[in-house]
Amino acid sequence: EISSRWGDNFTCLPHPICAVESGFTHYRNADVGLGSAAAAAVGRKQKETMTELLIEKFSAPAVFLAPSPAMNAFATGRQNGLVLDLGGGGCRATPIVDGLLLKHAQKRNGRGGEWLSDMQHQLLLRDSNIKIHPRYTINKASNKRSKDGNTRKTVYHSGNKVHSSFHENGIRQIMNEMKCGSHIVMPLYYYDEVLKKDILCKYDPDATDHISEGESHNENNSRGINNDDNTSNPPTPTEAEIGNYELPDGTPINLKSNSKLTTLPDLLFHDLVDSTALSNMQEVANFSSSLTTLPLHKLAHSSLSQVDIDARKELSSNIILCGACSVFPDLERRLSYELSSLTPSNTKVKIICPKTHIERKFASWIGASVLTSLGSFQQLWLSKSEYEEYGVTLACQ
């Protein structure tokens, strides 16, 4: 597929290539009957195919397939840490020790951006009885407001001639826009297992490090970036500020009557969610040792529990948050307190995340650029001469 798309535009790559592999399989695309050994074989086959494509098709002089979790850690200037990658297909917790992945402790779930969009769609259909119409089905000439302020009845096209995937993509785009709206907030509380009640999260500037681009990433300079002396929680949108949300076809959504739409990221921390998506994930998780249905904080705790006890303390104080879904407001603060309630009292939980949204979304690419700028990068790649002598198996080692 890549060869057919790029074959006409790229005939030769004159420089070494560092390709970043995702290392994540969406729960919808996972093979239910696939065991752990077979899944590992599929991963090796993908690496071999990518290496063959880059060297034989594009004539790259050298190739290195960089694991995405390690690149995320390098983007923050760390070789040790627990990388929490919150992407569209799900969340992934990967321990990194000395720049190496501990694959036996890697944990994943299917609660990602696409899952949140599906949950938002279900809430609109079930609680508000609102049907989402993609933009291509809306007759714009009829969607106008009259002088008295009332909206005329919107006329929709049938859309029978388009493919179902095009229709679903149109709905997904509208859900993504709504999910990224200014009305989205993160409830700043966590459930205490001992007290059996919700506890309000208090502000602690040492619990989170926001690393900005161009800043020194050593331990002495990375602390104290958040210099706000205010120890109270930041103001959250009031009911008057939340108001209504209007869909592209003019349909208003009353956000006051359905608070679940404004606290959508809270579903990442829920143990029990009424959704058919979770049942699908559980079906796949039964055949995969790394894919689970755990919420975000328990996913990280489960990954830490499978690491050697001597490394847990350092990994807990270097939890790296990245991915497009990590940009929800106050998500790092909520995660810090949820994890603190699960870890021992003598273990300090510290969340490390880039300050800007761009750095979080493209952390793996930033880390790859850091790796390729090192003089030792030449020792990692697979050269074309080595490929011709030993074959493609070296790319998987």
PDB file of N, CA and C in Angstrom, residues 207-255:
ATOM      1  N   ALA A 207       3.813  17.951  41.564  1.00  0.00           N
ATOM      2  CA  ALA A 207       3.267  16.694  41.046  1.00  0.00           C
ATOM      3  C   ALA A 207       3.358  16.609  39.535  1.00  0.00           C
ATOM      4  N   THR A 208       3.527  17.753  38.858  1.00  0.00           N
ATOM      5  CA  THR A 208       3.544  17.774  37.406  1.00  0.00           C
ATOM      6  C   THR A 208       4.651  18.688  36.930  1.00  0.00           C
ATOM      7  N   ASP A 209       5.385  18.227  35.931  1.00  0.00           N
ATOM      8  CA  ASP A 209       6.400  19.044  35.264  1.00  0.00           C
ATOM      9  C   ASP A 209       5.951  19.299  33.844  1.00  0.00           C
ATOM     10  N   HIS A 210       5.848  20.578  33.462  1.00  0.00           N
ATOM     11  CA  HIS A 210       5.549  20.947  32.092  1.00  0.00           C
ATOM     12  C   HIS A 210       6.840  21.398  31.436  1.00  0.00           C
ATOM     13  N   ILE A 211       7.310  20.631  30.481  1.00  0.00           N
ATOM     14  CA  ILE A 211       8.586  20.894  29.827  1.00  0.00           C
ATOM     15  C   ILE A 211       8.307  21.610  28.523  1.00  0.00           C
ATOM     16  N   SER A 212       8.902  22.760  28.341  1.00  0.00           N
ATOM     17  CA  SER A 212       8.721  23.527  27.120  1.00  0.00           C
ATOM     18  C   SER A 212       9.888  23.294  26.191  1.00  0.00           C
ATOM     19  N   GLU A 213       9.675  23.554  24.913  1.00  0.00           N
ATOM     20  CA  GLU A 213      10.692  23.310  23.899  1.00  0.00           C
ATOM     21  C   GLU A 213      11.854  24.275  24.095  1.00  0.00           C
ATOM     22  N   GLY A 214      13.068  23.759  23.954  1.00  0.00           N
ATOM     23  CA  GLY A 214      14.254  24.575  24.095  1.00  0.00           C
ATOM     24  C   GLY A 214      14.722  24.713  25.524  1.00  0.00           C
ATOM     25  N   GLU A 215      14.038  24.060  26.473  1.00  0.00           N
ATOM     26  CA  GLU A 215      14.411  24.189  27.875  1.00  0.00           C
ATOM     27  C   GLU A 215      15.286  23.014  28.276  1.00  0.00           C
ATOM     28  N   SER A 216      16.198  23.248  29.208  1.00  0.00           N
ATOM     29  CA  SER A 216      17.064  22.177  29.690  1.00  0.00           C
ATOM     30  C   SER A 216      16.227  21.128  30.384  1.00  0.00           C
ATOM     31  N   HIS A 217      16.490  19.857  30.078  1.00  0.00           N
ATOM     32  CA  HIS A 217      15.651  18.770  30.583  1.00  0.00           C
ATOM     33  C   HIS A 217      16.299  18.027  31.729  1.00  0.00           C
ATOM     34  N   ASN A 218      17.352  18.563  32.335  1.00  0.00           N
ATOM     35  CA  ASN A 218      17.939  17.824  33.439  1.00  0.00           C
ATOM     36  C   ASN A 218      17.082  17.969  34.676  1.00  0.00           C
ATOM     37  N   GLU A 219      17.351  17.172  35.654  1.00  0.00           N
ATOM     38  CA  GLU A 219      16.499  17.101  36.846  1.00  0.00           C
ATOM     39  C   GLU A 219      16.522  18.386  37.640  1.00  0.00           C
ATOM     40  N   ASN A 220      17.617  19.149  37.561  1.00  0.00           N
ATOM     41  CA  ASN A 220      17.699  20.377  38.345  1.00  0.00           C
ATOM     42  C   ASN A 220      16.863  21.485  37.738  1.00  0.00           C
ATOM     43  N   ASN A 221      16.794  21.531  36.379  1.00  0.00           N
ATOM     44  CA  ASN A 221      16.107  22.634  35.744  1.00  0.00           C
ATOM     45  C   ASN A 221      14.676  22.309  35.379  1.00  0.00           C
ATOM     46  N   SER A 222      14.306  21.016  35.366  1.00  0.00           N
ATOM     47  CA  SER A 222      12.958  20.661  34.937  1.00  0.00           C
ATOM     48  C   SER A 222      11.931  20.886  36.032  1.00  0.00           C
ATOM     49  N   ARG A 223      12.374  21.083  37.258  1.00  0.00           N
ATOM     50  CA  ARG A 223      11.443  21.292  38.349  1.00  0.00           C
ATOM     51  C   ARG A 223      11.156  22.776  38.491  1.00  0.00           C
ATOM     52  N   GLY A 224       9.997  23.039  39.053  1.00  0.00           N
ATOM     53  CA  GLY A 224       9.645  24.417  39.343  1.00  0.00           C
ATOM     54  C   GLY A 224       9.237  25.217  38.132  1.00  0.00           C
ATOM     55  N   ILE A 225       8.864  24.537  37.053  1.00  0.00           N
ATOM     56  CA  ILE A 225       8.443  25.274  35.868  1.00  0.00           C
ATOM     57  C   ILE A 225       7.107  25.955  36.101  1.00  0.00           C
ATOM     58  N   ASN A 226       6.228  25.284  36.774  1.00  0.00           N
ATOM     59  CA  ASN A 226       4.957  25.889  37.107  1.00  0.00           C
ATOM     60  C   ASN A 226       5.151  26.718  38.366  1.00  0.00           C
ATOM     61  N   ASN A 227       5.304  28.025  38.201  1.00  0.00           N
ATOM     62  CA  ASN A 227       5.637  28.913  39.307  1.00  0.00           C
ATOM     63  C   ASN A 227       4.423  29.612  39.898  1.00  0.00           C
ATOM     64  N   ASP A 228       3.238  29.102  39.586  1.00  0.00           N
ATOM     65  CA  ASP A 228       2.042  29.729  40.121  1.00  0.00           C
ATOM     66  C   ASP A 228       1.952  29.447  41.620  1.00  0.00           C
ATOM     67  N   ASP A 229       1.854  30.520  42.416  1.00  0.00           N
ATOM     68  CA  ASP A 229       1.800  30.358  43.861  1.00  0.00           C
ATOM     69  C   ASP A 229       0.391  30.052  44.358  1.00  0.00           C
ATOM     70  N   ASN A 230      -0.579  30.098  43.467  1.00  0.00           N
ATOM     71  CA  ASN A 230      -1.952  29.839  43.874  1.00  0.00           C
ATOM     72  C   ASN A 230      -2.132  28.352  44.132  1.00  0.00           C
ATOM     73  N   THR A 231      -2.505  27.979  45.323  1.00  0.00           N
ATOM     74  CA  THR A 231      -2.631  26.561  45.681  1.00  0.00           C
ATOM     75  C   THR A 231      -4.056  26.053  45.526  1.00  0.00           C
ATOM     76  N   SER A 232      -4.957  26.872  45.046  1.00  0.00           N
ATOM     77  CA  SER A 232      -6.333  26.443  44.854  1.00  0.00           C
ATOM     78  C   SER A 232      -6.497  25.911  43.437  1.00  0.00           C
ATOM     79  N   ASN A 233      -7.626  25.238  43.198  1.00  0.00           N
ATOM     80  CA  ASN A 233      -7.885  24.698  41.887  1.00  0.00           C
ATOM     81  C   ASN A 233      -8.208  25.825  40.915  1.00  0.00           C
ATOM     82  N   PRO A 234      -7.828  25.701  39.643  1.00  0.00           N
ATOM     83  CA  PRO A 234      -8.145  26.733  38.679  1.00  0.00           C
ATOM     84  C   PRO A 234      -9.644  26.783  38.439  1.00  0.00           C
ATOM     85  N   PRO A 235     -10.167  27.930  38.035  1.00  0.00           N
ATOM     86  CA  PRO A 235     -11.604  28.050  37.832  1.00  0.00           C
ATOM     87  C   PRO A 235     -12.074  27.196  36.671  1.00  0.00           C
ATOM     88  N   THR A 236     -13.184  26.528  36.854  1.00  0.00           N
ATOM     89  CA  THR A 236     -13.782  25.720  35.809  1.00  0.00           C
ATOM     90  C   THR A 236     -14.971  26.464  35.231  1.00  0.00           C
ATOM     91  N   PRO A 237     -15.360  26.173  33.983  1.00  0.00           N
ATOM     92  CA  PRO A 237     -16.484  26.881  33.377  1.00  0.00           C
ATOM     93  C   PRO A 237     -17.761  26.711  34.189  1.00  0.00           C
ATOM     94  N   THR A 238     -18.463  27.805  34.388  1.00  0.00           N
ATOM     95  CA  THR A 238     -19.732  27.774  35.099  1.00  0.00           C
ATOM     96  C   THR A 238     -20.839  27.339  34.149  1.00  0.00           C
ATOM     97  N   GLU A 239     -22.043  27.152  34.693  1.00  0.00           N
ATOM     98  CA  GLU A 239     -23.163  26.732  33.861  1.00  0.00           C
ATOM     99  C   GLU A 239     -23.497  27.785  32.813  1.00  0.00           C
ATOM    100  N   ALA A 240     -23.357  29.075  33.203  1.00  0.00           N
ATOM    101  CA  ALA A 240     -23.633  30.134  32.240  1.00  0.00           C
ATOM    102  C   ALA A 240     -22.606  30.149  31.113  1.00  0.00           C
ATOM    103  N   GLU A 241     -21.346  29.814  31.438  1.00  0.00           N
ATOM    104  CA  GLU A 241     -20.307  29.801  30.425  1.00  0.00           C
ATOM    105  C   GLU A 241     -20.415  28.584  29.520  1.00  0.00           C
ATOM    106  N   ILE A 242     -20.924  27.465  30.062  1.00  0.00           N
ATOM    107  CA  ILE A 242     -21.040  26.253  29.253  1.00  0.00           C
ATOM    108  C   ILE A 242     -22.142  26.425  28.211  1.00  0.00           C
ATOM    109  N   GLY A 243     -23.354  26.789  28.643  1.00  0.00           N
ATOM    110  CA  GLY A 243     -24.446  27.089  27.723  1.00  0.00           C
ATOM    111  C   GLY A 243     -24.780  25.937  26.808  1.00  0.00           C
ATOM    112  N   ASN A 244     -24.967  26.254  25.506  1.00  0.00           N
ATOM    113  CA  ASN A 244     -25.350  25.275  24.509  1.00  0.00           C
ATOM    114  C   ASN A 244     -24.240  25.092  23.487  1.00  0.00           C
ATOM    115  N   TYR A 245     -24.304  23.968  22.800  1.00  0.00           N
ATOM    116  CA  TYR A 245     -23.396  23.681  21.690  1.00  0.00           C
ATOM    117  C   TYR A 245     -24.240  23.462  20.452  1.00  0.00           C
ATOM    118  N   GLU A 246     -23.836  24.087  19.363  1.00  0.00           N
ATOM    119  CA  GLU A 246     -24.616  24.007  18.128  1.00  0.00           C
ATOM    120  C   GLU A 246     -23.892  23.153  17.102  1.00  0.00           C
ATOM    121  N   LEU A 247     -24.592  22.167  16.568  1.00  0.00           N
ATOM    122  CA  LEU A 247     -24.053  21.293  15.540  1.00  0.00           C
ATOM    123  C   LEU A 247     -24.033  22.020  14.197  1.00  0.00           C
ATOM    124  N   PRO A 248     -23.290  21.514  13.222  1.00  0.00           N
ATOM    125  CA  PRO A 248     -23.234  22.194  11.911  1.00  0.00           C
ATOM    126  C   PRO A 248     -24.583  22.364  11.238  1.00  0.00           C
ATOM    127  N   ASP A 249     -25.553  21.501  11.534  1.00  0.00           N
ATOM    128  CA  ASP A 249     -26.877  21.661  10.920  1.00  0.00           C
ATOM    129  C   ASP A 249     -27.777  22.595  11.701  1.00  0.00           C
ATOM    130  N   GLY A 250     -27.256  23.229  12.766  1.00  0.00           N
ATOM    131  CA  GLY A 250     -28.036  24.176  13.546  1.00  0.00           C
ATOM    132  C   GLY A 250     -28.747  23.574  14.739  1.00  0.00           C
ATOM    133  N   THR A 251     -28.586  22.279  14.976  1.00  0.00           N
ATOM    134  CA  THR A 251     -29.254  21.644  16.118  1.00  0.00           C
ATOM    135  C   THR A 251     -28.562  22.041  17.414  1.00  0.00           C
ATOM    136  N   PRO A 252     -29.294  22.648  18.357  1.00  0.00           N
ATOM    137  CA  PRO A 252     -28.662  23.029  19.629  1.00  0.00           C
ATOM    138  C   PRO A 252     -28.623  21.853  20.603  1.00  0.00           C
ATOM    139  N   ILE A 253     -27.552  21.775  21.382  1.00  0.00           N
ATOM    140  CA  ILE A 253     -27.399  20.747  22.408  1.00  0.00           C
ATOM    141  C   ILE A 253     -27.288  21.442  23.750  1.00  0.00           C
ATOM    142  N   ASN A 254     -28.189  21.116  24.654  1.00  0.00           N
ATOM    143  CA  ASN A 254     -28.186  21.705  25.990  1.00  0.00           C
ATOM    144  C   ASN A 254     -27.162  20.962  26.840  1.00  0.00           C
ATOM    145  N   LEU A 255     -26.032  21.601  27.073  1.00  0.00           N
ATOM    146  CA  LEU A 255     -24.963  20.968  27.846  1.00  0.00           C
ATOM    147  C   LEU A 255     -25.243  20.965  29.341  1.00  0.00           C
TER     148      LEU A 255
END
